[in-house]
PDB file of N, CA and C in Angstrom:
ATOM      1  N   MET A 580     -14.782  13.175   0.062  1.00  0.00           N
ATOM      2  CA  MET A 580     -14.164  11.884  -0.017  1.00  0.00           C
ATOM      3  C   MET A 580     -13.647  11.475   1.367  1.00  0.00           C
ATOM      4  N   ARG A 581     -13.928  10.271   1.762  1.00  0.00           N
ATOM      5  CA  ARG A 581     -13.512   9.768   3.068  1.00  0.00           C
ATOM      6  C   ARG A 581     -12.023   9.361   3.027  1.00  0.00           C
ATOM      7  N   LEU A 582     -11.302   9.747   4.080  1.00  0.00           N
ATOM      8  CA  LEU A 582      -9.893   9.343   4.153  1.00  0.00           C
ATOM      9  C   LEU A 582      -9.794   7.898   4.572  1.00  0.00           C
ATOM     10  N   MET A 583      -8.884   7.150   3.950  1.00  0.00           N
ATOM     11  CA  MET A 583      -8.650   5.752   4.294  1.00  0.00           C
ATOM     12  C   MET A 583      -8.012   5.663   5.674  1.00  0.00           C
ATOM     13  N   THR A 584      -8.293   4.590   6.362  1.00  0.00           N
ATOM     14  CA  THR A 584      -7.706   4.369   7.710  1.00  0.00           C
ATOM     15  C   THR A 584      -7.000   3.001   7.703  1.00  0.00           C
ATOM     16  N   PRO A 585      -6.184   2.746   8.697  1.00  0.00           N
ATOM     17  CA  PRO A 585      -5.513   1.420   8.768  1.00  0.00           C
ATOM     18  C   PRO A 585      -6.530   0.269   8.760  1.00  0.00           C
ATOM     19  N   GLU A 586      -7.656   0.492   9.411  1.00  0.00           N
ATOM     20  CA  GLU A 586      -8.689  -0.556   9.522  1.00  0.00           C
ATOM     21  C   GLU A 586      -9.225  -0.959   8.168  1.00  0.00           C
ATOM     22  N   ASP A 587      -9.234  -0.030   7.197  1.00  0.00           N
ATOM     23  CA  ASP A 587      -9.717  -0.315   5.873  1.00  0.00           C
ATOM     24  C   ASP A 587      -8.880  -1.401   5.184  1.00  0.00           C
ATOM     25  N   PHE A 588      -7.596  -1.488   5.558  1.00  0.00           N
ATOM     26  CA  PHE A 588      -6.695  -2.411   4.882  1.00  0.00           C
ATOM     27  C   PHE A 588      -6.420  -3.684   5.686  1.00  0.00           C
ATOM     28  N   LEU A 589      -6.693  -3.702   6.962  1.00  0.00           N
ATOM     29  CA  LEU A 589      -6.404  -4.860   7.789  1.00  0.00           C
ATOM     30  C   LEU A 589      -6.963  -6.170   7.254  1.00  0.00           C
ATOM     31  N   PRO A 590      -8.168  -6.227   6.690  1.00  0.00           N
ATOM     32  CA  PRO A 590      -8.691  -7.476   6.184  1.00  0.00           C
ATOM     33  C   PRO A 590      -7.858  -8.027   5.014  1.00  0.00           C
ATOM     34  N   TRP A 591      -7.057  -7.227   4.404  1.00  0.00           N
ATOM     35  CA  TRP A 591      -6.309  -7.641   3.215  1.00  0.00           C
ATOM     36  C   TRP A 591      -4.841  -8.000   3.522  1.00  0.00           C
ATOM     37  N   VAL A 592      -4.433  -7.898   4.764  1.00  0.00           N
ATOM     38  CA  VAL A 592      -3.064  -8.308   5.103  1.00  0.00           C
ATOM     39  C   VAL A 592      -2.917  -9.803   4.787  1.00  0.00           C
ATOM     40  N   GLY A 593      -1.825 -10.090   4.061  1.00  0.00           N
ATOM     41  CA  GLY A 593      -1.561 -11.476   3.672  1.00  0.00           C
ATOM     42  C   GLY A 593      -2.237 -11.873   2.393  1.00  0.00           C
ATOM     43  N   LYS A 594      -3.004 -11.007   1.796  1.00  0.00           N
ATOM     44  CA  LYS A 594      -3.742 -11.347   0.579  1.00  0.00           C
ATOM     45  C   LYS A 594      -3.141 -10.642  -0.639  1.00  0.00           C
ATOM     46  N   THR A 595      -3.423 -11.212  -1.786  1.00  0.00           N
ATOM     47  CA  THR A 595      -2.970 -10.651  -3.064  1.00  0.00           C
ATOM     48  C   THR A 595      -3.874  -9.492  -3.505  1.00  0.00           C
ATOM     49  N   VAL A 596      -3.220  -8.444  -3.984  1.00  0.00           N
ATOM     50  CA  VAL A 596      -3.892  -7.242  -4.447  1.00  0.00           C
ATOM     51  C   VAL A 596      -3.463  -6.995  -5.886  1.00  0.00           C
ATOM     52  N   LYS A 597      -4.413  -6.680  -6.766  1.00  0.00           N
ATOM     53  CA  LYS A 597      -4.084  -6.358  -8.170  1.00  0.00           C
ATOM     54  C   LYS A 597      -3.705  -4.896  -8.281  1.00  0.00           C
ATOM     55  N   VAL A 598      -2.655  -4.631  -9.079  1.00  0.00           N
ATOM     56  CA  VAL A 598      -2.191  -3.295  -9.352  1.00  0.00           C
ATOM     57  C   VAL A 598      -2.368  -3.055 -10.853  1.00  0.00           C
ATOM     58  N   ASN A 599      -3.089  -2.028 -11.216  1.00  0.00           N
ATOM     59  CA  ASN A 599      -3.352  -1.759 -12.624  1.00  0.00           C
ATOM     60  C   ASN A 599      -2.107  -1.108 -13.216  1.00  0.00           C
ATOM     61  N   THR A 600      -1.429  -1.872 -14.027  1.00  0.00           N
ATOM     62  CA  THR A 600      -0.236  -1.410 -14.737  1.00  0.00           C
ATOM     63  C   THR A 600      -0.356  -1.789 -16.224  1.00  0.00           C
ATOM     64  N   LEU A 601       0.504  -1.229 -17.014  1.00  0.00           N
ATOM     65  CA  LEU A 601       0.530  -1.547 -18.443  1.00  0.00           C
ATOM     66  C   LEU A 601       1.746  -2.393 -18.759  1.00  0.00           C
ATOM     67  N   PRO A 602       1.706  -3.371 -19.600  1.00  0.00           N
ATOM     68  CA  PRO A 602       0.571  -3.677 -20.496  1.00  0.00           C
ATOM     69  C   PRO A 602      -0.508  -4.531 -19.795  1.00  0.00           C
ATOM     70  N   GLU A 603      -0.227  -5.041 -18.605  1.00  0.00           N
ATOM     71  CA  GLU A 603      -1.246  -5.833 -17.886  1.00  0.00           C
ATOM     72  C   GLU A 603      -1.066  -5.634 -16.398  1.00  0.00           C
ATOM     73  N   ALA A 604      -2.093  -5.960 -15.673  1.00  0.00           N
ATOM     74  CA  ALA A 604      -2.062  -5.827 -14.197  1.00  0.00           C
ATOM     75  C   ALA A 604      -1.063  -6.796 -13.612  1.00  0.00           C
ATOM     76  N   VAL A 605      -0.478  -6.423 -12.471  1.00  0.00           N
ATOM     77  CA  VAL A 605       0.394  -7.301 -11.714  1.00  0.00           C
ATOM     78  C   VAL A 605      -0.210  -7.506 -10.327  1.00  0.00           C
ATOM     79  N   GLU A 606       0.285  -8.494  -9.631  1.00  0.00           N
ATOM     80  CA  GLU A 606      -0.192  -8.785  -8.280  1.00  0.00           C
ATOM     81  C   GLU A 606       0.952  -8.584  -7.284  1.00  0.00           C
ATOM     82  N   VAL A 607       0.553  -7.987  -6.147  1.00  0.00           N
ATOM     83  CA  VAL A 607       1.456  -7.841  -4.990  1.00  0.00           C
ATOM     84  C   VAL A 607       0.690  -8.335  -3.781  1.00  0.00           C
ATOM     85  N   ARG A 608       1.400  -8.625  -2.704  1.00  0.00           N
ATOM     86  CA  ARG A 608       0.770  -9.107  -1.513  1.00  0.00           C
ATOM     87  C   ARG A 608       0.926  -7.995  -0.445  1.00  0.00           C
ATOM     88  N   LEU A 609      -0.203  -7.653   0.217  1.00  0.00           N
ATOM     89  CA  LEU A 609      -0.148  -6.734   1.309  1.00  0.00           C
ATOM     90  C   LEU A 609       0.440  -7.446   2.526  1.00  0.00           C
ATOM     91  N   ASP A 610       1.675  -7.140   2.854  1.00  0.00           N
ATOM     92  CA  ASP A 610       2.381  -7.835   3.938  1.00  0.00           C
ATOM     93  C   ASP A 610       1.975  -7.361   5.306  1.00  0.00           C
ATOM     94  N   ARG A 611       1.858  -6.050   5.453  1.00  0.00           N
ATOM     95  CA  ARG A 611       1.521  -5.540   6.815  1.00  0.00           C
ATOM     96  C   ARG A 611       1.043  -4.100   6.754  1.00  0.00           C
ATOM     97  N   VAL A 612       0.391  -3.691   7.835  1.00  0.00           N
ATOM     98  CA  VAL A 612      -0.033  -2.302   8.043  1.00  0.00           C
ATOM     99  C   VAL A 612       0.637  -1.865   9.327  1.00  0.00           C
ATOM    100  N   GLU A 613       1.371  -0.771   9.268  1.00  0.00           N
ATOM    101  CA  GLU A 613       2.043  -0.232  10.501  1.00  0.00           C
ATOM    102  C   GLU A 613       1.493   1.154  10.787  1.00  0.00           C
ATOM    103  N   THR A 614       1.129   1.367  12.029  1.00  0.00           N
ATOM    104  CA  THR A 614       0.645   2.704  12.414  1.00  0.00           C
ATOM    105  C   THR A 614       1.800   3.490  13.036  1.00  0.00           C
ATOM    106  N   SER A 615       1.678   4.795  12.970  1.00  0.00           N
ATOM    107  CA  SER A 615       2.659   5.706  13.556  1.00  0.00           C
ATOM    108  C   SER A 615       1.968   6.501  14.657  1.00  0.00           C
ATOM    109  N   PRO A 616       2.724   7.095  15.591  1.00  0.00           N
ATOM    110  CA  PRO A 616       2.087   7.884  16.632  1.00  0.00           C
ATOM    111  C   PRO A 616       1.330   9.077  16.050  1.00  0.00           C
ATOM    112  N   ARG A 617       0.243   9.404  16.684  1.00  0.00           N
ATOM    113  CA  ARG A 617      -0.536  10.594  16.281  1.00  0.00           C
ATOM    114  C   ARG A 617       0.200  11.862  16.702  1.00  0.00           C
ATOM    115  N   LEU A 618      -0.043  12.925  16.032  1.00  0.00           N
ATOM    116  CA  LEU A 618       0.497  14.213  16.405  1.00  0.00           C
ATOM    117  C   LEU A 618      -0.241  14.777  17.608  1.00  0.00           C
ATOM    118  N   PRO A 619       0.443  15.599  18.415  1.00  0.00           N
ATOM    119  CA  PRO A 619      -0.210  16.125  19.628  1.00  0.00           C
ATOM    120  C   PRO A 619      -1.309  17.127  19.264  1.00  0.00           C
ATOM    121  N   ASP A 620      -2.211  17.304  20.193  1.00  0.00           N
ATOM    122  CA  ASP A 620      -3.249  18.355  20.140  1.00  0.00           C
ATOM    123  C   ASP A 620      -4.126  18.294  18.899  1.00  0.00           C
ATOM    124  N   GLY A 621      -4.337  17.095  18.369  1.00  0.00           N
ATOM    125  CA  GLY A 621      -5.256  16.932  17.246  1.00  0.00           C
ATOM    126  C   GLY A 621      -4.758  17.613  15.946  1.00  0.00           C
ATOM    127  N   LEU A 622      -3.458  17.691  15.739  1.00  0.00           N
ATOM    128  CA  LEU A 622      -2.897  18.336  14.557  1.00  0.00           C
ATOM    129  C   LEU A 622      -2.994  17.466  13.328  1.00  0.00           C
ATOM    130  N   ASP A 623      -3.428  16.211  13.455  1.00  0.00           N
ATOM    131  CA  ASP A 623      -3.538  15.358  12.311  1.00  0.00           C
ATOM    132  C   ASP A 623      -5.006  15.029  12.043  1.00  0.00           C
ATOM    133  N   PHE A 624      -5.275  14.582  10.823  1.00  0.00           N
ATOM    134  CA  PHE A 624      -6.658  14.304  10.403  1.00  0.00           C
ATOM    135  C   PHE A 624      -7.020  12.843  10.657  1.00  0.00           C
ATOM    136  N   ARG A 625      -6.045  11.997  10.776  1.00  0.00           N
ATOM    137  CA  ARG A 625      -6.278  10.564  10.972  1.00  0.00           C
ATOM    138  C   ARG A 625      -5.031   9.937  11.551  1.00  0.00           C
ATOM    139  N   GLN A 626      -5.174   8.702  11.984  1.00  0.00           N
ATOM    140  CA  GLN A 626      -4.028   7.916  12.460  1.00  0.00           C
ATOM    141  C   GLN A 626      -3.058   7.738  11.303  1.00  0.00           C
ATOM    142  N   PRO A 627      -1.809   8.224  11.391  1.00  0.00           N
ATOM    143  CA  PRO A 627      -0.829   7.975  10.343  1.00  0.00           C
ATOM    144  C   PRO A 627      -0.519   6.500  10.235  1.00  0.00           C
ATOM    145  N   PHE A 628      -0.359   6.000   9.013  1.00  0.00           N
ATOM    146  CA  PHE A 628      -0.016   4.598   8.839  1.00  0.00           C
ATOM    147  C   PHE A 628       0.682   4.344   7.519  1.00  0.00           C
ATOM    148  N   SER A 629       1.308   3.184   7.411  1.00  0.00           N
ATOM    149  CA  SER A 629       1.975   2.779   6.211  1.00  0.00           C
ATOM    150  C   SER A 629       1.521   1.379   5.812  1.00  0.00           C
ATOM    151  N   LEU A 630       1.454   1.138   4.517  1.00  0.00           N
ATOM    152  CA  LEU A 630       1.206  -0.204   3.972  1.00  0.00           C
ATOM    153  C   LEU A 630       2.514  -0.697   3.360  1.00  0.00           C
ATOM    154  N   PHE A 631       2.798  -1.975   3.598  1.00  0.00           N
ATOM    155  CA  PHE A 631       3.952  -2.589   2.980  1.00  0.00           C
ATOM    156  C   PHE A 631       3.502  -3.768   2.119  1.00  0.00           C
ATOM    157  N   PHE A 632       3.908  -3.648   0.839  1.00  0.00           N
ATOM    158  CA  PHE A 632       3.551  -4.705  -0.141  1.00  0.00           C
ATOM    159  C   PHE A 632       4.820  -5.442  -0.534  1.00  0.00           C
ATOM    160  N   GLU A 633       4.659  -6.717  -0.820  1.00  0.00           N
ATOM    161  CA  GLU A 633       5.762  -7.531  -1.297  1.00  0.00           C
ATOM    162  C   GLU A 633       5.393  -8.113  -2.659  1.00  0.00           C
ATOM    163  N   ALA A 634       6.423  -8.296  -3.499  1.00  0.00           N
ATOM    164  CA  ALA A 634       6.204  -8.831  -4.848  1.00  0.00           C
ATOM    165  C   ALA A 634       7.439  -9.624  -5.261  1.00  0.00           C
ATOM    166  N   PRO A 635       7.257 -10.497  -6.238  1.00  0.00           N
ATOM    167  CA  PRO A 635       8.448 -11.185  -6.753  1.00  0.00           C
ATOM    168  C   PRO A 635       9.413 -10.194  -7.363  1.00  0.00           C
ATOM    169  N   LEU A 636      10.675 -10.597  -7.475  1.00  0.00           N
ATOM    170  CA  LEU A 636      11.692  -9.722  -8.062  1.00  0.00           C
ATOM    171  C   LEU A 636      11.334  -9.278  -9.469  1.00  0.00           C
ATOM    172  N   SER A 637      10.550 -10.089 -10.156  1.00  0.00           N
ATOM    173  CA  SER A 637      10.171  -9.786 -11.546  1.00  0.00           C
ATOM    174  C   SER A 637       9.153  -8.653 -11.679  1.00  0.00           C
ATOM    175  N   VAL A 638       8.533  -8.265 -10.542  1.00  0.00           N
ATOM    176  CA  VAL A 638       7.549  -7.178 -10.531  1.00  0.00           C
ATOM    177  C   VAL A 638       8.259  -5.900 -10.149  1.00  0.00           C
ATOM    178  N   VAL A 639       8.500  -5.038 -11.126  1.00  0.00           N
ATOM    179  CA  VAL A 639       9.201  -3.778 -10.902  1.00  0.00           C
ATOM    180  C   VAL A 639       8.226  -2.636 -11.087  1.00  0.00           C
ATOM    181  N   LEU A 640       7.972  -1.883  -9.984  1.00  0.00           N
ATOM    182  CA  LEU A 640       7.060  -0.748 -10.015  1.00  0.00           C
ATOM    183  C   LEU A 640       7.867   0.486  -9.667  1.00  0.00           C
ATOM    184  N   LEU A 641       7.590   1.569 -10.410  1.00  0.00           N
ATOM    185  CA  LEU A 641       8.241   2.853 -10.132  1.00  0.00           C
ATOM    186  C   LEU A 641       7.547   3.560  -8.969  1.00  0.00           C
ATOM    187  N   ASP A 642       8.191   4.564  -8.431  1.00  0.00           N
ATOM    188  CA  ASP A 642       7.583   5.399  -7.399  1.00  0.00           C
ATOM    189  C   ASP A 642       6.493   6.264  -8.048  1.00  0.00           C
ATOM    190  N   LEU A 643       5.283   5.756  -8.037  1.00  0.00           N
ATOM    191  CA  LEU A 643       4.148   6.429  -8.709  1.00  0.00           C
ATOM    192  C   LEU A 643       2.862   6.079  -7.954  1.00  0.00           C
ATOM    193  N   ALA A 644       1.806   6.726  -8.345  1.00  0.00           N
ATOM    194  CA  ALA A 644       0.459   6.353  -7.899  1.00  0.00           C
ATOM    195  C   ALA A 644      -0.113   5.331  -8.847  1.00  0.00           C
ATOM    196  N   TYR A 645      -0.636   4.253  -8.312  1.00  0.00           N
ATOM    197  CA  TYR A 645      -1.238   3.170  -9.090  1.00  0.00           C
ATOM    198  C   TYR A 645      -2.635   2.944  -8.560  1.00  0.00           C
ATOM    199  N   GLU A 646      -3.472   2.352  -9.378  1.00  0.00           N
ATOM    200  CA  GLU A 646      -4.775   1.890  -8.914  1.00  0.00           C
ATOM    201  C   GLU A 646      -4.616   0.513  -8.352  1.00  0.00           C
ATOM    202  N   PHE A 647      -4.926   0.365  -7.053  1.00  0.00           N
ATOM    203  CA  PHE A 647      -4.870  -0.908  -6.357  1.00  0.00           C
ATOM    204  C   PHE A 647      -6.300  -1.399  -6.157  1.00  0.00           C
ATOM    205  N   ASP A 648      -6.546  -2.638  -6.587  1.00  0.00           N
ATOM    206  CA  ASP A 648      -7.855  -3.236  -6.406  1.00  0.00           C
ATOM    207  C   ASP A 648      -7.794  -4.145  -5.167  1.00  0.00           C
ATOM    208  N   CYS A 649      -8.186  -3.565  -4.021  1.00  0.00           N
ATOM    209  CA  CYS A 649      -8.205  -4.306  -2.757  1.00  0.00           C
ATOM    210  C   CYS A 649      -9.543  -4.983  -2.553  1.00  0.00           C
ATOM    211  N   GLY A 650     -10.452  -4.813  -3.491  1.00  0.00           N
ATOM    212  CA  GLY A 650     -11.732  -5.477  -3.405  1.00  0.00           C
ATOM    213  C   GLY A 650     -12.761  -4.847  -2.493  1.00  0.00           C
ATOM    214  N   ARG A 651     -12.455  -3.717  -1.883  1.00  0.00           N
ATOM    215  CA  ARG A 651     -13.407  -3.062  -1.006  1.00  0.00           C
ATOM    216  C   ARG A 651     -13.580  -1.629  -1.411  1.00  0.00           C
ATOM    217  N   GLY A 652     -14.572  -1.341  -2.234  1.00  0.00           N
ATOM    218  CA  GLY A 652     -14.853   0.008  -2.632  1.00  0.00           C
ATOM    219  C   GLY A 652     -13.798   0.618  -3.541  1.00  0.00           C
ATOM    220  N   GLY A 653     -12.954  -0.205  -4.134  1.00  0.00           N
ATOM    221  CA  GLY A 653     -11.869   0.284  -4.970  1.00  0.00           C
ATOM    222  C   GLY A 653     -12.279   0.334  -6.431  1.00  0.00           C
ATOM    223  N   PRO A 654     -11.327   0.574  -7.282  1.00  0.00           N
ATOM    224  CA  PRO A 654      -9.895   0.612  -6.931  1.00  0.00           C
ATOM    225  C   PRO A 654      -9.506   1.899  -6.243  1.00  0.00           C
ATOM    226  N   HIS A 655      -8.417   1.823  -5.510  1.00  0.00           N
ATOM    227  CA  HIS A 655      -7.894   2.971  -4.747  1.00  0.00           C
ATOM    228  C   HIS A 655      -6.606   3.425  -5.388  1.00  0.00           C
ATOM    229  N   SER A 656      -6.504   4.725  -5.586  1.00  0.00           N
ATOM    230  CA  SER A 656      -5.240   5.298  -6.081  1.00  0.00           C
ATOM    231  C   SER A 656      -4.288   5.461  -4.899  1.00  0.00           C
ATOM    232  N   ILE A 657      -3.163   4.740  -4.972  1.00  0.00           N
ATOM    233  CA  ILE A 657      -2.197   4.700  -3.850  1.00  0.00           C
ATOM    234  C   ILE A 657      -0.810   4.971  -4.407  1.00  0.00           C
ATOM    235  N   PHE A 658      -0.117   5.954  -3.799  1.00  0.00           N
ATOM    236  CA  PHE A 658       1.254   6.264  -4.182  1.00  0.00           C
ATOM    237  C   PHE A 658       2.189   5.324  -3.419  1.00  0.00           C
ATOM    238  N   ILE A 659       3.006   4.620  -4.137  1.00  0.00           N
ATOM    239  CA  ILE A 659       3.989   3.722  -3.489  1.00  0.00           C
ATOM    240  C   ILE A 659       5.392   4.160  -3.784  1.00  0.00           C
ATOM    241  N   SER A 660       6.311   3.792  -2.907  1.00  0.00           N
ATOM    242  CA  SER A 660       7.719   4.023  -3.085  1.00  0.00           C
ATOM    243  C   SER A 660       8.429   2.690  -2.914  1.00  0.00           C
ATOM    244  N   GLN A 661       9.551   2.544  -3.645  1.00  0.00           N
ATOM    245  CA  GLN A 661      10.320   1.327  -3.544  1.00  0.00           C
ATOM    246  C   GLN A 661      11.141   1.341  -2.259  1.00  0.00           C
ATOM    247  N   CYS A 662      11.230   0.230  -1.571  1.00  0.00           N
ATOM    248  CA  CYS A 662      12.131   0.052  -0.462  1.00  0.00           C
ATOM    249  C   CYS A 662      13.276  -0.803  -0.964  1.00  0.00           C
ATOM    250  N   PRO A 663      14.399  -0.885  -0.266  1.00  0.00           N
ATOM    251  CA  PRO A 663      15.465  -1.779  -0.713  1.00  0.00           C
ATOM    252  C   PRO A 663      14.916  -3.193  -0.845  1.00  0.00           C
ATOM    253  N   PRO A 664      15.211  -3.851  -1.981  1.00  0.00           N
ATOM    254  CA  PRO A 664      14.700  -5.220  -2.182  1.00  0.00           C
ATOM    255  C   PRO A 664      15.383  -6.203  -1.206  1.00  0.00           C
ATOM    256  N   LEU A 665      14.626  -7.236  -0.886  1.00  0.00           N
ATOM    257  CA  LEU A 665      15.196  -8.338  -0.107  1.00  0.00           C
ATOM    258  C   LEU A 665      15.813  -9.338  -1.103  1.00  0.00           C
ATOM    259  N   ARG A 666      16.460 -10.335  -0.593  1.00  0.00           N
ATOM    260  CA  ARG A 666      17.143 -11.302  -1.427  1.00  0.00           C
ATOM    261  C   ARG A 666      16.228 -11.937  -2.476  1.00  0.00           C
ATOM    262  N   ASP A 667      14.982 -12.181  -2.080  1.00  0.00           N
ATOM    263  CA  ASP A 667      14.092 -12.937  -2.928  1.00  0.00           C
ATOM    264  C   ASP A 667      12.796 -12.224  -3.345  1.00  0.00           C
ATOM    265  N   ARG A 668      12.683 -10.958  -2.964  1.00  0.00           N
ATOM    266  CA  ARG A 668      11.442 -10.234  -3.292  1.00  0.00           C
ATOM    267  C   ARG A 668      11.641  -8.723  -3.198  1.00  0.00           C
ATOM    268  N   ARG A 669      10.698  -8.021  -3.826  1.00  0.00           N
ATOM    269  CA  ARG A 669      10.699  -6.534  -3.762  1.00  0.00           C
ATOM    270  C   ARG A 669       9.700  -6.082  -2.687  1.00  0.00           C
ATOM    271  N   VAL A 670       9.988  -4.917  -2.116  1.00  0.00           N
ATOM    272  CA  VAL A 670       9.119  -4.346  -1.086  1.00  0.00           C
ATOM    273  C   VAL A 670       8.762  -2.928  -1.473  1.00  0.00           C
ATOM    274  N   TYR A 671       7.476  -2.605  -1.341  1.00  0.00           N
ATOM    275  CA  TYR A 671       6.987  -1.270  -1.668  1.00  0.00           C
ATOM    276  C   TYR A 671       6.218  -0.740  -0.464  1.00  0.00           C
ATOM    277  N   GLN A 672       6.285   0.576  -0.259  1.00  0.00           N
ATOM    278  CA  GLN A 672       5.637   1.200   0.896  1.00  0.00           C
ATOM    279  C   GLN A 672       4.738   2.341   0.422  1.00  0.00           C
ATOM    280  N   ALA A 673       3.569   2.432   1.058  1.00  0.00           N
ATOM    281  CA  ALA A 673       2.659   3.555   0.878  1.00  0.00           C
ATOM    282  C   ALA A 673       2.471   4.201   2.228  1.00  0.00           C
ATOM    283  N   VAL A 674       2.637   5.535   2.279  1.00  0.00           N
ATOM    284  CA  VAL A 674       2.524   6.257   3.566  1.00  0.00           C
ATOM    285  C   VAL A 674       1.290   7.153   3.527  1.00  0.00           C
ATOM    286  N   PHE A 675       0.479   7.019   4.570  1.00  0.00           N
ATOM    287  CA  PHE A 675      -0.736   7.832   4.743  1.00  0.00           C
ATOM    288  C   PHE A 675      -0.559   8.657   6.003  1.00  0.00           C
ATOM    289  N   ASN A 676      -0.542   9.975   5.867  1.00  0.00           N
ATOM    290  CA  ASN A 676      -0.426  10.814   7.081  1.00  0.00           C
ATOM    291  C   ASN A 676      -1.354  11.990   7.000  1.00  0.00           C
TER     292      ASN A 676
END
């Protein structure tokens, strides 16, 4: 299985992504992709990065792995964690290292 890279998600920044949840799918927006510094001496397998998703306050997702349909070879199983919500929206983060 090929490891995902930041470049795989860049075309979807600013776009809506479906998340397979029960009883029905919900939509979140991929807000941004942030890269982190690589480890020295080739100790990592890929460029570490994080995805940040935003959703209305009504979309409540637990810290779990969900199937995200980004439309490119998906769906992709992505583990997300909740970040502190903003005044008008929720923020979720997925970390790839």
